[in-house]
Amino acid sequence: MRENKILITGGCGFIGAKVIAQLVDEPFELFVIDNLSSGKRSAIPENRVTLKICDIRSEEAVQFVKQVVPDYVIHLAAQIDVQTSLVQQQTDADINIMGTLNMIRACQELPRFKKFVFASSAAVYGNNADLPLTEESVTIPTSPYGVSKLVGEQYLALNHSMANFPYCALRFANVYGDKLGIGKDVISNFSRLLKTKQAPAIYGNGEQTRDFIYVDDIANALIFSLHVTQNGVYNISTNEQTSINDVLHIMNDILSSNIAPEQRSARLGDIQDSRLSNEKFVTTTCWKPKHSLRTGLECFMKLNKRKEQVLVK
Ligand SMILES: NC(=O)c1ccc[n+]([C@@H]2O[C@H](COP(=O)([O-])OP(=O)(O)OC[C@H]3O[C@@H](n4cnc5c(N)ncnc54)[C@H](O)[C@@H]3O)[C@@H](O)[C@H]2O)c1
């Protein structure tokens, strides 16, 4: 019997590399499309994965998909930075909307195509404060990035209703873990500063909350999603709210330090609280996040330490 083929766009990135790490011992043929704009070739085992270096917006990418004939596509390649999306709206839309459309087009006529999994984001909910946010909650994105993810979802829903295109879109909460480059998220930032005994900045009173999820749990959810039979949108989260003050407290505790934050005034546009209900995905798939914030942070900080030791050697 032929093995299932999985093609991962953006497979050399932070989340993609974790998905591949969880799939290497499974009986799948693995393919990656990545232009290495932020991803690293060394993030994936090239003896196990066929890597095509090209842009998801290119005809070359379409031809590669048609040549591979994947059963599944996990579409992760994207412009992921909210701040960049504010100042480069066209680039953001070009990669995230036109690139996604190009990949949908490539898959449309594949024989036996099973599923297109799209990495969406909690950014589609914008400032909606009606917590916990469910898939039915109103979407009011406050950034071009959030708009681009919502439009990607809508194109998928449309292609599903017009031509039965099989898909699911996963809206990720705040993902943390050992990012490839300099992570701009609060946890990467705290980690960098605490290691060198510097005070991390907290904007406002620090009581604003987020739903933090460890990258391995996201990777695992992406794999679970391959078997979802009901097309549509799913939140991927822990369904828990943790304040920024508590994040700092836990990280200090793990490092046995007691570094106080530098208090700064609240930033315009920052949302106060965020929590996504994961009930729909949990009941559909039996997936559950395996890491609490504390155990996820322990894994993350241990990995960081190991990387530093390798660099010193
Ligand atoms: N990390 C998060 O917190 C988070 C949260 C919500 C959603 N997401 C979504 O998850 C997906 C993966 O995010 P990530 O954190 O792994 O990002 P990442 O930047 O680490 O990975 C993205 C990968 O896509 C590649 N890429 C970018 N543009 C490309 C293009 N035009 N053509 C081909 N390859 C291209 C990059 O080289 C990189 O390897 C993205 O779609 C992102 O929007 C991430």
Coordinates of C-alpha atoms and ligand atoms in Angstrom, one line a residue:
M1 CA 0.0 0.0 0.0
R2 CA 1.2 3.5 -0.8
E3 CA 2.3 5.7 2.1
N4 CA 0.4 8.9 2.7
K5 CA 2.2 12.0 1.5
I6 CA 2.1 15.2 3.6
L7 CA 3.4 18.5 2.3
I8 CA 4.1 21.2 4.7
T9 CA 4.6 24.8 3.6
G10 CA 6.8 26.8 5.9
G11 CA 8.1 23.4 7.2
C12 CA 11.5 24.9 8.1
G13 CA 9.9 27.4 10.5
F14 CA 9.3 27.3 14.3
I15 CA 6.0 25.3 14.2
G16 CA 6.7 23.4 10.9
A17 CA 10.0 21.9 12.3
K18 CA 8.1 20.7 15.4
V19 CA 5.4 19.1 13.2
I20 CA 8.1 17.3 11.2
A21 CA 9.8 16.2 14.4
Q22 CA 6.6 14.5 15.5
L23 CA 6.1 12.9 12.1
V24 CA 9.5 11.5 11.3
D25 CA 8.8 8.2 12.8
E26 CA 5.4 7.8 11.3
P27 CA 4.8 6.1 8.0
F28 CA 4.3 9.2 5.9
E29 CA 6.3 10.6 3.0
L30 CA 7.2 14.2 4.0
F31 CA 7.7 17.2 1.7
V32 CA 8.3 20.8 2.5
I33 CA 8.0 24.1 0.5
D34 CA 9.9 26.9 2.2
N35 CA 11.7 30.0 0.8
L36 CA 13.9 30.1 4.0
S37 CA 13.0 33.8 4.5
S38 CA 12.8 33.1 8.3
G39 CA 13.1 29.3 8.4
K40 CA 16.3 27.3 8.5
R41 CA 17.2 24.3 6.4
S42 CA 18.9 22.8 9.4
A43 CA 15.6 22.7 11.3
I44 CA 14.5 19.6 9.4
P45 CA 16.1 16.3 8.7
E46 CA 16.8 16.5 5.0
N47 CA 17.4 12.7 4.7
R48 CA 13.8 12.2 5.7
V49 CA 12.1 15.2 4.1
T50 CA 12.1 16.4 0.5
L51 CA 12.7 20.1 0.6
K52 CA 11.7 22.4 -2.3
I53 CA 13.1 25.9 -1.8
C54 CA 10.6 28.3 -3.4
D55 CA 8.0 30.9 -2.7
I56 CA 4.4 29.8 -2.1
R57 CA 3.3 32.5 -4.5
S58 CA 5.3 31.0 -7.4
E59 CA 4.3 28.8 -10.3
E60 CA 7.2 26.6 -9.2
A61 CA 5.5 25.9 -6.0
V62 CA 2.3 24.9 -7.8
Q63 CA 4.2 22.6 -10.1
F64 CA 5.9 21.0 -7.2
V65 CA 2.6 20.3 -5.5
K66 CA 1.2 18.7 -8.7
Q67 CA 4.3 16.6 -9.0
V68 CA 4.2 15.3 -5.4
V69 CA 0.4 14.8 -5.4
P70 CA 0.2 15.0 -1.6
D71 CA -2.8 13.6 0.4
Y72 CA -2.5 16.3 2.9
V73 CA -1.2 19.9 2.9
I74 CA -0.4 21.7 6.2
H75 CA -0.1 25.3 5.1
L76 CA 2.1 27.2 7.6
A77 CA 4.2 29.5 5.4
A78 CA 3.2 33.1 6.1
Q79 CA 4.3 36.6 7.0
I80 CA 3.7 36.2 10.7
D81 CA 4.6 39.5 12.3
V82 CA 1.7 41.8 13.3
Q83 CA 3.9 44.9 13.4
T84 CA 5.2 44.2 9.9
S85 CA 1.7 43.7 8.6
L86 CA 0.8 47.3 9.9
V87 CA 3.6 48.9 7.9
Q88 CA 3.7 46.5 4.9
Q89 CA 0.1 45.8 4.3
Q90 CA 0.5 44.8 0.7
T91 CA 3.4 42.4 1.3
D92 CA 1.4 40.8 4.2
A93 CA -1.6 40.3 1.9
D94 CA 0.5 39.1 -1.0
I95 CA 2.1 36.3 1.0
N96 CA -0.8 35.5 3.3
I97 CA -3.7 35.8 0.9
M98 CA -2.3 35.4 -2.6
G99 CA 0.2 32.8 -1.4
T100 CA -2.6 30.8 0.3
L101 CA -4.8 31.1 -2.8
N102 CA -1.9 29.8 -4.9
M103 CA -1.6 26.8 -2.6
I104 CA -5.3 26.1 -2.7
R105 CA -5.3 26.3 -6.5
A106 CA -2.4 23.8 -6.6
C107 CA -4.4 21.3 -4.5
Q108 CA -7.8 21.8 -6.2
E109 CA -7.4 19.1 -8.9
L110 CA -5.3 16.6 -7.0
P111 CA -6.7 13.1 -7.1
R112 CA -7.7 11.7 -3.7
F113 CA -6.8 14.9 -1.9
K114 CA -7.7 14.5 1.7
K115 CA -7.2 17.8 3.5
F116 CA -5.8 21.3 3.5
V117 CA -4.9 22.4 7.0
F118 CA -4.5 26.1 7.4
A119 CA -2.7 27.9 10.2
S120 CA -4.9 30.7 11.3
S121 CA -4.7 32.8 14.4
A122 CA -6.6 34.2 17.4
A123 CA -5.8 37.6 15.7
V124 CA -9.0 37.1 13.7
Y125 CA -10.9 37.9 17.0
G126 CA -9.1 41.2 17.5
N127 CA -10.4 43.0 20.6
N128 CA -13.5 40.9 21.1
A129 CA -13.7 40.7 24.9
D130 CA -16.5 38.2 25.0
L131 CA -14.5 35.4 26.7
P132 CA -14.0 32.6 26.2
L133 CA -13.9 33.1 22.5
T134 CA -15.5 30.3 20.6
E135 CA -15.5 29.6 16.8
E136 CA -18.9 31.4 16.7
S137 CA -17.6 34.6 18.3
V138 CA -17.6 37.8 16.2
T139 CA -14.3 38.3 14.3
I140 CA -13.1 41.8 14.3
P141 CA -9.4 41.8 13.4
T142 CA -7.4 44.8 14.4
S143 CA -4.4 44.2 12.2
P144 CA -3.8 43.5 8.5
Y145 CA -2.3 40.2 9.7
G146 CA -5.6 39.3 11.4
V147 CA -7.5 40.3 8.2
S148 CA -5.2 38.2 6.0
K149 CA -5.8 35.1 8.2
L150 CA -9.6 35.6 8.2
V151 CA -9.6 36.0 4.4
G152 CA -7.6 32.8 4.1
E153 CA -10.3 31.0 6.1
Q154 CA -13.0 32.5 4.0
Y155 CA -11.5 31.4 0.8
L156 CA -11.2 27.9 2.2
A157 CA -14.9 27.9 3.3
L158 CA -15.9 29.2 -0.1
N159 CA -14.0 26.6 -2.0
H160 CA -15.5 24.0 0.3
S161 CA -19.0 25.1 -0.4
M162 CA -18.4 25.6 -4.2
A163 CA -16.3 22.4 -4.8
N164 CA -16.3 20.4 -1.6
F165 CA -12.6 21.3 -1.1
P166 CA -11.6 19.5 2.2
Y167 CA -10.1 21.8 4.8
C168 CA -9.8 22.8 8.3
A169 CA -8.4 26.1 9.7
L170 CA -6.9 26.1 13.1
R171 CA -6.9 29.4 15.1
F172 CA -3.8 29.3 17.4
A173 CA -3.7 31.1 20.7
N174 CA -0.4 32.6 21.9
V175 CA 2.3 30.0 20.9
Y176 CA 5.5 29.9 22.8
G177 CA 8.6 27.7 22.6
D178 CA 12.2 27.7 21.3
K179 CA 11.8 29.9 18.3
L180 CA 14.5 29.7 15.6
G181 CA 15.5 33.4 15.5
I182 CA 14.9 36.2 18.0
G183 CA 11.3 35.6 19.2
K184 CA 9.4 38.8 19.6
D185 CA 6.7 37.4 21.9
V186 CA 6.6 38.1 25.6
I187 CA 7.9 34.7 26.7
S188 CA 10.9 34.8 24.4
N189 CA 11.6 38.3 25.5
F190 CA 11.4 37.5 29.2
S191 CA 13.6 34.5 28.8
R192 CA 16.3 36.5 27.0
L193 CA 16.4 39.1 29.7
L194 CA 16.1 36.9 32.7
K195 CA 19.0 34.8 31.6
T196 CA 21.2 37.9 31.7
K197 CA 19.7 39.1 34.9
Q198 CA 18.0 42.1 33.3
A199 CA 14.6 43.4 34.2
P200 CA 11.9 42.6 31.6
A201 CA 9.4 45.3 30.7
I202 CA 5.8 45.0 31.7
Y203 CA 3.4 47.3 30.1
G204 CA 0.5 48.5 32.3
N205 CA -0.2 46.7 35.6
G206 CA 0.7 43.3 34.2
E207 CA -2.7 41.9 35.0
Q208 CA -3.6 41.5 31.4
T209 CA -4.0 37.9 30.5
R210 CA -3.3 35.6 27.6
D211 CA -4.0 32.0 26.6
F212 CA -0.4 30.6 26.2
I213 CA 0.1 27.2 24.4
Y214 CA 3.3 25.3 24.0
V215 CA 4.5 24.7 20.5
D216 CA 4.6 20.9 20.8
D217 CA 0.9 21.0 21.6
I218 CA 0.2 23.1 18.5
A219 CA 2.3 20.6 16.4
N220 CA 0.3 17.7 17.8
A221 CA -3.0 19.5 17.1
L222 CA -2.0 20.0 13.5
I223 CA -1.4 16.2 13.2
F224 CA -4.7 15.4 14.9
S225 CA -6.4 17.8 12.5
L226 CA -5.5 15.6 9.5
H227 CA -8.2 13.2 10.6
V228 CA -11.0 15.7 11.3
T229 CA -13.9 14.9 9.1
Q230 CA -15.9 18.0 9.7
N231 CA -14.6 20.9 7.6
G232 CA -14.4 24.3 9.3
V233 CA -12.6 26.4 11.9
Y234 CA -11.2 25.2 15.2
N235 CA -9.6 27.1 18.1
I236 CA -6.3 25.5 19.4
S237 CA -5.6 26.7 22.9
T238 CA -5.3 25.7 26.5
N239 CA -8.5 27.5 27.5
E240 CA -6.6 29.0 30.4
Q241 CA -5.8 32.7 31.1
T242 CA -2.5 33.6 32.7
S243 CA -1.5 37.2 33.6
I244 CA 1.8 38.6 32.4
N245 CA 2.8 39.1 36.1
D246 CA 2.2 35.3 36.7
V247 CA 4.3 34.4 33.6
L248 CA 7.2 36.4 35.0
H249 CA 6.6 34.8 38.4
I250 CA 6.7 31.2 37.0
M251 CA 9.8 32.0 34.9
N252 CA 11.6 33.5 37.9
D253 CA 10.7 30.4 39.9
I254 CA 12.0 28.0 37.3
L255 CA 15.3 30.0 37.2
S256 CA 15.4 30.4 41.0
S257 CA 15.7 34.1 40.5
N258 CA 13.6 37.0 41.7
I259 CA 14.0 39.7 39.1
A260 CA 11.4 42.5 39.3
P261 CA 9.9 43.9 36.1
E262 CA 10.4 47.4 34.8
Q263 CA 7.0 48.9 34.8
R264 CA 6.1 50.9 31.7
S265 CA 2.8 52.6 30.7
A266 CA 0.2 50.5 28.9
R267 CA 0.6 50.2 25.1
L268 CA -2.1 51.6 22.9
G269 CA -3.9 48.8 21.1
D270 CA -2.9 46.0 23.5
I271 CA -5.9 43.8 24.4
Q272 CA -6.7 43.3 28.1
D273 CA -7.6 39.6 28.2
S274 CA -7.7 36.7 25.9
R275 CA -8.9 33.1 26.2
L276 CA -10.0 30.7 23.5
S277 CA -12.4 27.8 24.1
N278 CA -10.8 24.6 22.7
E279 CA -14.0 22.6 23.3
K280 CA -14.9 22.1 19.7
F281 CA -11.5 20.6 18.7
V282 CA -11.2 18.6 21.9
T283 CA -14.6 16.9 21.5
T284 CA -14.0 16.4 17.8
T285 CA -10.6 14.8 18.0
C286 CA -9.8 13.8 21.7
W287 CA -6.7 16.0 21.4
K288 CA -5.7 17.7 24.6
P289 CA -2.8 20.0 25.3
K290 CA -0.2 18.0 27.3
H291 CA 1.6 21.0 28.8
S292 CA 0.5 23.3 31.5
L293 CA 2.2 26.7 31.3
R294 CA 4.6 25.7 33.9
T295 CA 5.7 22.4 32.3
G296 CA 5.8 24.0 28.9
L297 CA 8.0 26.8 30.2
E298 CA 10.3 24.2 31.9
C299 CA 10.7 22.4 28.5
F300 CA 11.3 25.6 26.7
M301 CA 13.9 26.9 29.2
K302 CA 15.7 23.5 29.4
L303 CA 16.0 23.5 25.5
N304 CA 17.3 27.1 25.6
K305 CA 19.9 26.1 28.1
R306 CA 21.0 23.1 26.0
K307 CA 21.3 25.3 22.9
E308 CA 23.5 27.7 24.8
Q309 CA 25.8 24.9 26.1
V310 CA 26.2 23.6 22.5
L311 CA 27.1 27.2 21.3
V312 CA 29.7 27.5 24.1
K313 CA 31.3 24.2 23.1
Ligands
LIG1 N1 4.0 31.4 16.2 C1 2.8 31.9 16.6 O1 2.6 32.4 17.7 C2 1.6 31.8 15.7 C3 0.3 32.1 16.3 C4 -0.8 32.0 15.4 C5 -0.6 31.6 14.1 N2 0.6 31.2 13.6 C6 0.7 30.8 12.2 O2 1.4 29.6 12.2 C7 2.2 29.5 11.0 C8 3.6 29.1 11.3 O3 4.2 30.2 12.1 P1 5.6 30.1 12.7 O4 5.6 30.7 14.1 O5 6.2 28.7 12.6 O6 6.4 31.1 11.7 P2 7.9 31.0 11.1 O7 8.2 32.4 10.6 O8 8.8 30.4 12.1 O9 7.7 30.0 9.9 C9 7.1 30.4 8.7 C10 7.9 29.6 7.6 O10 7.4 30.0 6.4 C11 8.4 30.3 5.5 N3 7.9 31.3 4.6 C12 7.5 32.6 4.8 N4 7.1 33.2 3.7 C13 7.2 32.3 2.7 C14 6.8 32.3 1.3 N5 6.4 33.4 0.8 N6 7.1 31.2 0.6 C15 7.6 30.1 1.2 N7 7.9 30.0 2.5 C16 7.7 31.1 3.3 C17 9.6 30.8 6.4 O11 10.8 30.7 5.8 C18 9.4 30.0 7.6 O12 10.2 28.8 7.5 C19 2.0 30.9 10.3 O13 1.0 30.7 9.3 C20 1.5 31.8 11.4 O14 0.7 32.8 10.9 C21 1.7 31.3 14.4

